[in-house]
């Protein structure tokens, strides 16, 4: 399904106690499939209780470079679900892991 040069990275964050995601998963997770060669995000999934949320999150990430800081701006300006802050933190966690992984291969 995914090319050999892709990597799978997750980022996680705490979501608010009254968030349905917290009740279902206990944390917020963002999973990214990234092309190691150029940092392009190939696929994404997240902790969500509604399918529309996953599709919208995919529209925010797929096709963009993982190191594109305007992703955080787009989350803040376009995603107004209750897990907005958790998504930003989870993305930053995944980005930190991506940088560590790609630094090892240089």
Tab-separated table of C-alpha atoms in Angstrom, residues 7-11 30-34 93-95 97-99 101:
chain	number	residue	atom	x	y	z
A	7	UNK	CA	7.759	6.090	7.314
A	8	UNK	CA	4.985	5.976	9.894
A	9	UNK	CA	5.109	8.452	12.773
A	10	UNK	CA	2.637	9.194	15.522
A	11	UNK	CA	2.275	12.228	17.701
A	30	UNK	CA	-2.161	11.897	15.048
A	31	UNK	CA	-0.651	9.304	12.702
A	32	UNK	CA	1.303	10.379	9.624
A	33	UNK	CA	2.720	8.441	6.684
A	34	UNK	CA	5.586	10.511	5.307
A	93	UNK	CA	5.335	15.874	18.680
A	94	UNK	CA	5.248	13.994	15.364
A	95	UNK	CA	7.417	16.669	13.722
A	97	UNK	CA	10.093	12.560	15.937
A	98	UNK	CA	10.376	13.045	12.159
A	99	UNK	CA	13.359	15.357	12.589
A	101	UNK	CA	14.488	9.975	12.550
